[in-house]
Short mmCIF file of C-alpha atoms in Angstrom, two decimals:
data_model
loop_
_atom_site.label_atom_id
_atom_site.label_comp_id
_atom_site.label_asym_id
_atom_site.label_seq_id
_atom_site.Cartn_x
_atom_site.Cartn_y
_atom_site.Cartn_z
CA UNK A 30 122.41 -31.34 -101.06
CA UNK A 31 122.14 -34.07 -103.85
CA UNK A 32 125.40 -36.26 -104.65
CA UNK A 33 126.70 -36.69 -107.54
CA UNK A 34 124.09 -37.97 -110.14
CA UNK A 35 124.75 -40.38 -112.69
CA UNK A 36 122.74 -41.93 -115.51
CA UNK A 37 121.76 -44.17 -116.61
CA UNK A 38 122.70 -46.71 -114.19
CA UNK A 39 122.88 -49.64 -116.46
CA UNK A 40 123.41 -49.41 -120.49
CA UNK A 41 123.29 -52.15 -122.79
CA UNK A 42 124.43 -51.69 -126.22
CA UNK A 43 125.22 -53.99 -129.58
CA UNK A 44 128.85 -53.43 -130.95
CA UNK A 45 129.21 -50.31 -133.51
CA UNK A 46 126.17 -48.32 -131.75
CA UNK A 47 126.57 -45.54 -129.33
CA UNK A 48 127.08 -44.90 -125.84
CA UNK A 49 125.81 -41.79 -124.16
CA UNK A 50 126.85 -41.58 -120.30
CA UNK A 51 125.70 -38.60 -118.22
CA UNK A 52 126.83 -37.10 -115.03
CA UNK A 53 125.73 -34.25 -112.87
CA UNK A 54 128.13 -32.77 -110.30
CA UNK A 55 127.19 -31.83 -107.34
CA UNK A 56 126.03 -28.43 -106.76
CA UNK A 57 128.69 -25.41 -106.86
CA UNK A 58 131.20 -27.97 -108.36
CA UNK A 59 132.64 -26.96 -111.58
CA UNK A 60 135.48 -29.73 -111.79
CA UNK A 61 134.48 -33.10 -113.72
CA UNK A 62 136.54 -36.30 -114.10
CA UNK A 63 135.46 -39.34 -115.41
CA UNK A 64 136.85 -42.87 -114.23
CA UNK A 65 136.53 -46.02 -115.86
CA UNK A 66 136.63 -49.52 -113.89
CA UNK A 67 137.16 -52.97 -115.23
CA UNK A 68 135.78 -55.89 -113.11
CA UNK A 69 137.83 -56.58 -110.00
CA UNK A 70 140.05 -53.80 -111.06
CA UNK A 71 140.77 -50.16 -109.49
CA UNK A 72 139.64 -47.24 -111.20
CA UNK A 73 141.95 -45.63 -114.34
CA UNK A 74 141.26 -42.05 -114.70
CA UNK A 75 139.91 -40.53 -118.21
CA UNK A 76 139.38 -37.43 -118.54
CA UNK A 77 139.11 -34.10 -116.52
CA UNK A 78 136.68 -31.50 -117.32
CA UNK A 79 135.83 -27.67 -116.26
CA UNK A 80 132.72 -26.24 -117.45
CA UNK A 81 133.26 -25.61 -120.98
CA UNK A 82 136.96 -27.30 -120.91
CA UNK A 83 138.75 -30.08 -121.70
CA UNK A 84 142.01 -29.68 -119.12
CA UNK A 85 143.28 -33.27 -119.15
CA UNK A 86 142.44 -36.36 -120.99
CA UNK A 87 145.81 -37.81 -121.27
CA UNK A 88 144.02 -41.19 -119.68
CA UNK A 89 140.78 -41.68 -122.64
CA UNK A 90 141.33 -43.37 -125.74
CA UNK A 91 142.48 -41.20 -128.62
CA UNK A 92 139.70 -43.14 -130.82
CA UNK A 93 135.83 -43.97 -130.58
CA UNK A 94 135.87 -41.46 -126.91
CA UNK A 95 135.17 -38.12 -126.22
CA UNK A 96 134.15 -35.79 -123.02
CA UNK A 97 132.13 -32.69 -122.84
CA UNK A 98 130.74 -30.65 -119.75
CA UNK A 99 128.84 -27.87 -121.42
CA UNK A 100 127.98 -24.11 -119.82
CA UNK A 101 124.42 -25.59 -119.06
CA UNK A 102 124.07 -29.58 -118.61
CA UNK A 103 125.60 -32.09 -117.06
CA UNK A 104 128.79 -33.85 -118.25
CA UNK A 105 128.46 -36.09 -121.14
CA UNK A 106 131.42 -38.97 -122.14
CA UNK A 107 130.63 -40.55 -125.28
CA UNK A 108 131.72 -43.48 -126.84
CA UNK A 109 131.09 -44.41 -130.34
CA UNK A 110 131.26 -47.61 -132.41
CA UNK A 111 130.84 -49.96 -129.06
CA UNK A 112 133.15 -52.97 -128.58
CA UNK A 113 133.37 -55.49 -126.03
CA UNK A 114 136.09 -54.27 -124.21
CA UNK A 115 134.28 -51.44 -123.80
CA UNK A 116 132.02 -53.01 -121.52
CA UNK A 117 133.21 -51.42 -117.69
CA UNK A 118 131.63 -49.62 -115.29
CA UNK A 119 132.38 -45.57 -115.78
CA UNK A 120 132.37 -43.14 -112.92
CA UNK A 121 132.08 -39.31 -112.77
CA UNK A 122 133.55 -37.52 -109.31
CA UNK A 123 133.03 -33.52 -108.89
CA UNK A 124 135.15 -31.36 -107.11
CA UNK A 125 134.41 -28.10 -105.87
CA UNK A 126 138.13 -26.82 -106.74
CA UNK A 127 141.53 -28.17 -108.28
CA UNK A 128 144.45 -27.06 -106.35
CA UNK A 129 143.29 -25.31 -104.04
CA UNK A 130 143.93 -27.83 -101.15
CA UNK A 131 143.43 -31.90 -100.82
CA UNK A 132 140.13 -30.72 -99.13
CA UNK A 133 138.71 -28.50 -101.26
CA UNK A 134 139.68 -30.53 -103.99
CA UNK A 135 138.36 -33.53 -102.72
CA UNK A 136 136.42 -36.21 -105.48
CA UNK A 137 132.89 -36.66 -104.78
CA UNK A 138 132.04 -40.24 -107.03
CA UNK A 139 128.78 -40.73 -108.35
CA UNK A 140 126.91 -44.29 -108.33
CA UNK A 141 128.34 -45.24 -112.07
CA UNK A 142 126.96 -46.75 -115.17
CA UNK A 143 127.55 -50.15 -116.09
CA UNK A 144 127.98 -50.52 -119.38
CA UNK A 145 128.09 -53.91 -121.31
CA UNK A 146 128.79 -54.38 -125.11
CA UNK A 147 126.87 -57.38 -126.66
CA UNK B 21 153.68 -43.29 -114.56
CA UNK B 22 152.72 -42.81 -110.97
CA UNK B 23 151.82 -46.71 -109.92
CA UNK B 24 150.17 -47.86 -106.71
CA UNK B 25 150.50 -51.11 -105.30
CA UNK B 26 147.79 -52.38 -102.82
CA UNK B 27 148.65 -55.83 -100.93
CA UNK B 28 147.04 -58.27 -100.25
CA UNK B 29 143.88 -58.53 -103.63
CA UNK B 30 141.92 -60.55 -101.21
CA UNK B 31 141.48 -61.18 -97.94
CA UNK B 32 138.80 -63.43 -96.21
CA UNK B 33 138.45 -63.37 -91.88
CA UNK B 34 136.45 -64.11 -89.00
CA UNK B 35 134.64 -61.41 -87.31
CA UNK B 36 136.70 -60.12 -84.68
CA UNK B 37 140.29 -60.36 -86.45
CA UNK B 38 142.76 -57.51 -87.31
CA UNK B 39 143.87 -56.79 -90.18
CA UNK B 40 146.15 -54.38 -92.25
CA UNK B 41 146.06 -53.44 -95.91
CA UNK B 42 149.25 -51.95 -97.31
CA UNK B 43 149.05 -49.31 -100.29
CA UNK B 44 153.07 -48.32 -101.82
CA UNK B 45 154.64 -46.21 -104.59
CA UNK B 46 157.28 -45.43 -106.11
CA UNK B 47 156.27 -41.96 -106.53
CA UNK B 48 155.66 -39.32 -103.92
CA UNK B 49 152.24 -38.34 -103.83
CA UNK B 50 151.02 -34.82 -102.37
CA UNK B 51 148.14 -36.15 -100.61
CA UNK B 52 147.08 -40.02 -100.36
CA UNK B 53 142.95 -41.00 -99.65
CA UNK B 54 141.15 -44.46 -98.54
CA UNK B 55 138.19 -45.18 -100.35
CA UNK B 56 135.66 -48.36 -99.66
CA UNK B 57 133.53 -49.30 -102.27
CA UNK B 58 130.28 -51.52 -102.12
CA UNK B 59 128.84 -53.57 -104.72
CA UNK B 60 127.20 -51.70 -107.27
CA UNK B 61 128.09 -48.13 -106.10
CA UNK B 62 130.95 -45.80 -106.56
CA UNK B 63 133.84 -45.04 -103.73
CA UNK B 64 133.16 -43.42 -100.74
CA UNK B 65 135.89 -41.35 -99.03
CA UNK B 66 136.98 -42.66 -95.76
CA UNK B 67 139.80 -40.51 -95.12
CA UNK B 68 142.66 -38.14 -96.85
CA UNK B 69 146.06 -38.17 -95.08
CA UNK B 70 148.41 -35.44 -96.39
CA UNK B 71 151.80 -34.65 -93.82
CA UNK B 72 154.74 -37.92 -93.56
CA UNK B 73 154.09 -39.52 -91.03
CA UNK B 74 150.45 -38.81 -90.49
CA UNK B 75 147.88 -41.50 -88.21
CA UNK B 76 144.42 -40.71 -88.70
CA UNK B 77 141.70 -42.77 -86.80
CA UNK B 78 138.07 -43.33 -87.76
CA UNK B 79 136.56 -45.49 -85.22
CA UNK B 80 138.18 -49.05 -85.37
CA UNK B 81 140.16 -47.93 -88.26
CA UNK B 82 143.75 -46.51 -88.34
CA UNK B 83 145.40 -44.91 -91.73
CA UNK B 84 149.20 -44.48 -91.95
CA UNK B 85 150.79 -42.24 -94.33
CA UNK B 86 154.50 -42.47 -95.08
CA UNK B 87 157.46 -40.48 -94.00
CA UNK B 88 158.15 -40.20 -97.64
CA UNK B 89 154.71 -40.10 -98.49
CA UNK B 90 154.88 -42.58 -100.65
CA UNK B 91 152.92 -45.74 -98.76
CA UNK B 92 150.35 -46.15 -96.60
CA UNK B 93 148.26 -48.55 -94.30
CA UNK B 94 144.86 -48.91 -93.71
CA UNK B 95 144.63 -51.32 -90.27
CA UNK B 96 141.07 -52.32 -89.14
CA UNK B 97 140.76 -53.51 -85.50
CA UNK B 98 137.92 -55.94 -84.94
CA UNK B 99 136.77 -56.55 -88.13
CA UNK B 100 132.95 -57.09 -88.03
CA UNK B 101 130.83 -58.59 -91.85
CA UNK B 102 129.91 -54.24 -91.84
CA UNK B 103 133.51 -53.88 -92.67
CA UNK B 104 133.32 -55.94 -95.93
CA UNK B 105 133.68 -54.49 -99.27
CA UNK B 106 136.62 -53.44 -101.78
CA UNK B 107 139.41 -51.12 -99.92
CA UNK B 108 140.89 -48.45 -102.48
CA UNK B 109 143.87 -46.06 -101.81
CA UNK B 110 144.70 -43.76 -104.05
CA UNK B 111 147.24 -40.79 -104.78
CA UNK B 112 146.71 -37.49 -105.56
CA UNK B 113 149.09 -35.92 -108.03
CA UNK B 114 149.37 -33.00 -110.45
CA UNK B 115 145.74 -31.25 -111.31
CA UNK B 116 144.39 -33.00 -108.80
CA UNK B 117 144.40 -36.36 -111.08
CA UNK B 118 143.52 -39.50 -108.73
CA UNK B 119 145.70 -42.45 -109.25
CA UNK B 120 144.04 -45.76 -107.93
CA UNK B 121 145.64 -49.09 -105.94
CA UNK B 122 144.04 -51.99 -108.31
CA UNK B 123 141.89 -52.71 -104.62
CA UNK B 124 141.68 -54.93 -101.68
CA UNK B 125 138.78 -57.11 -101.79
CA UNK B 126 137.82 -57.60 -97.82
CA UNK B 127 135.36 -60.34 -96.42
CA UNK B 128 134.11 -60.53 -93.35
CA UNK B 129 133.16 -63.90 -91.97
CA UNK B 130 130.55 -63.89 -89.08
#
């Protein structure tokens, strides 16, 4: 049973062009968050996705950011117009449910993507 | 805003020393987990504890949760250079959002 699957791993980008992270839960899990993580720094929650849905993404910048987990695909966070401060690593977890128990709702994390803004 | 406060950032031993890593809120949280991370990789679960009060053991480590679930410990007995690696707690609160300690950063001397 494959992990949560991330890519790519690494992503280098010049300032004002376009980052396209992707991240496929692990299997049966319909509950998507995405994580970001500065350098010697814990992790600051996003966004938090269901198949189709947008349910929380009280943690993403209101500009240059957006999340989507369509019916077919894996989850996709965006970020447009790259700046340095941008540069992080990002993390998707999967979760087989939300509320329905800290075990069942337990966060599988995925390897990350390192992104870094030139 | 839920916060959580891990103590101490760093900490650097010899092989066969104790330690304990302390993880506190202000908030009560309805379940509290114990991640390690390794370089390059994302966090690994080590442990969720969820009733005040709890002790969980996993091998030569022991996790405390608070009465008031609002703290806990991580204490590793014997530490050995396998142990080494960055030491997140974190809280979970409403819809299951995960709010992360800033880390401990553990090495392991041999």
């Amino acid at each position: 049973n494959a992990g949560v699957m991330q890519n790519p791993r690494h992503l280098v980008r010049r300032r004002g062009q376009e980052a396209r992270l992707r991240c496929s839960p692990m299997k049966g899990h319909s509950h998507v968050y995405w994580y970001r993580q500065l350098p010697e720094e814990g992790l600051k929650f996003m966004v938090y996705l269901q198949k189709e849905n947008i349910i929380d993404e009280s943690g993403m910048p209101k500009e240059r950011f957006s999340a989507e987990f369509p019916k077919e695909g894996p989850s996709i966070l965006r970020i447009q117009q790259v700046v340095r401060g941008d540069s992080a690593a990002y993390f998707c977890a999967s979760s087989l449910l939300a509320g329905g128990g800290p075990y069942t709702d337990t966060q599988y994390f995925g390897p990350g993507t390192r992104l870094t803004v030139l | 805003t839920q916060l959580l406060e891990q103590s101490p950032q760093f900490l650097s031993i010899q092989e066969g020393e104790n330690l304990t890593v302390y993880c506190n809120s202000s908030s009560v949280f309805s379940s509290l987990q114990w991640y390690r991370q390794e370089p390059g990789e994302g966090p690994v679960l080590l442990v969720t504890v969820v009733t005040g009060g709890e002790v969980k053991k996993l091998k030569r480590l022991t996790f405390q949760f608070g009465d008031a679930r609002k703290d806990s410990s991580l204490h590793i007995t014997a530490a050995q250079p396998g142990d080494t690696g960055l030491y997140l707690c974190a809280g979970v609160g409403a819809g299951n959002m995960l709010t992360f300690g800033g880390g401990t950063r553990l090495m392991v001397k041999p």
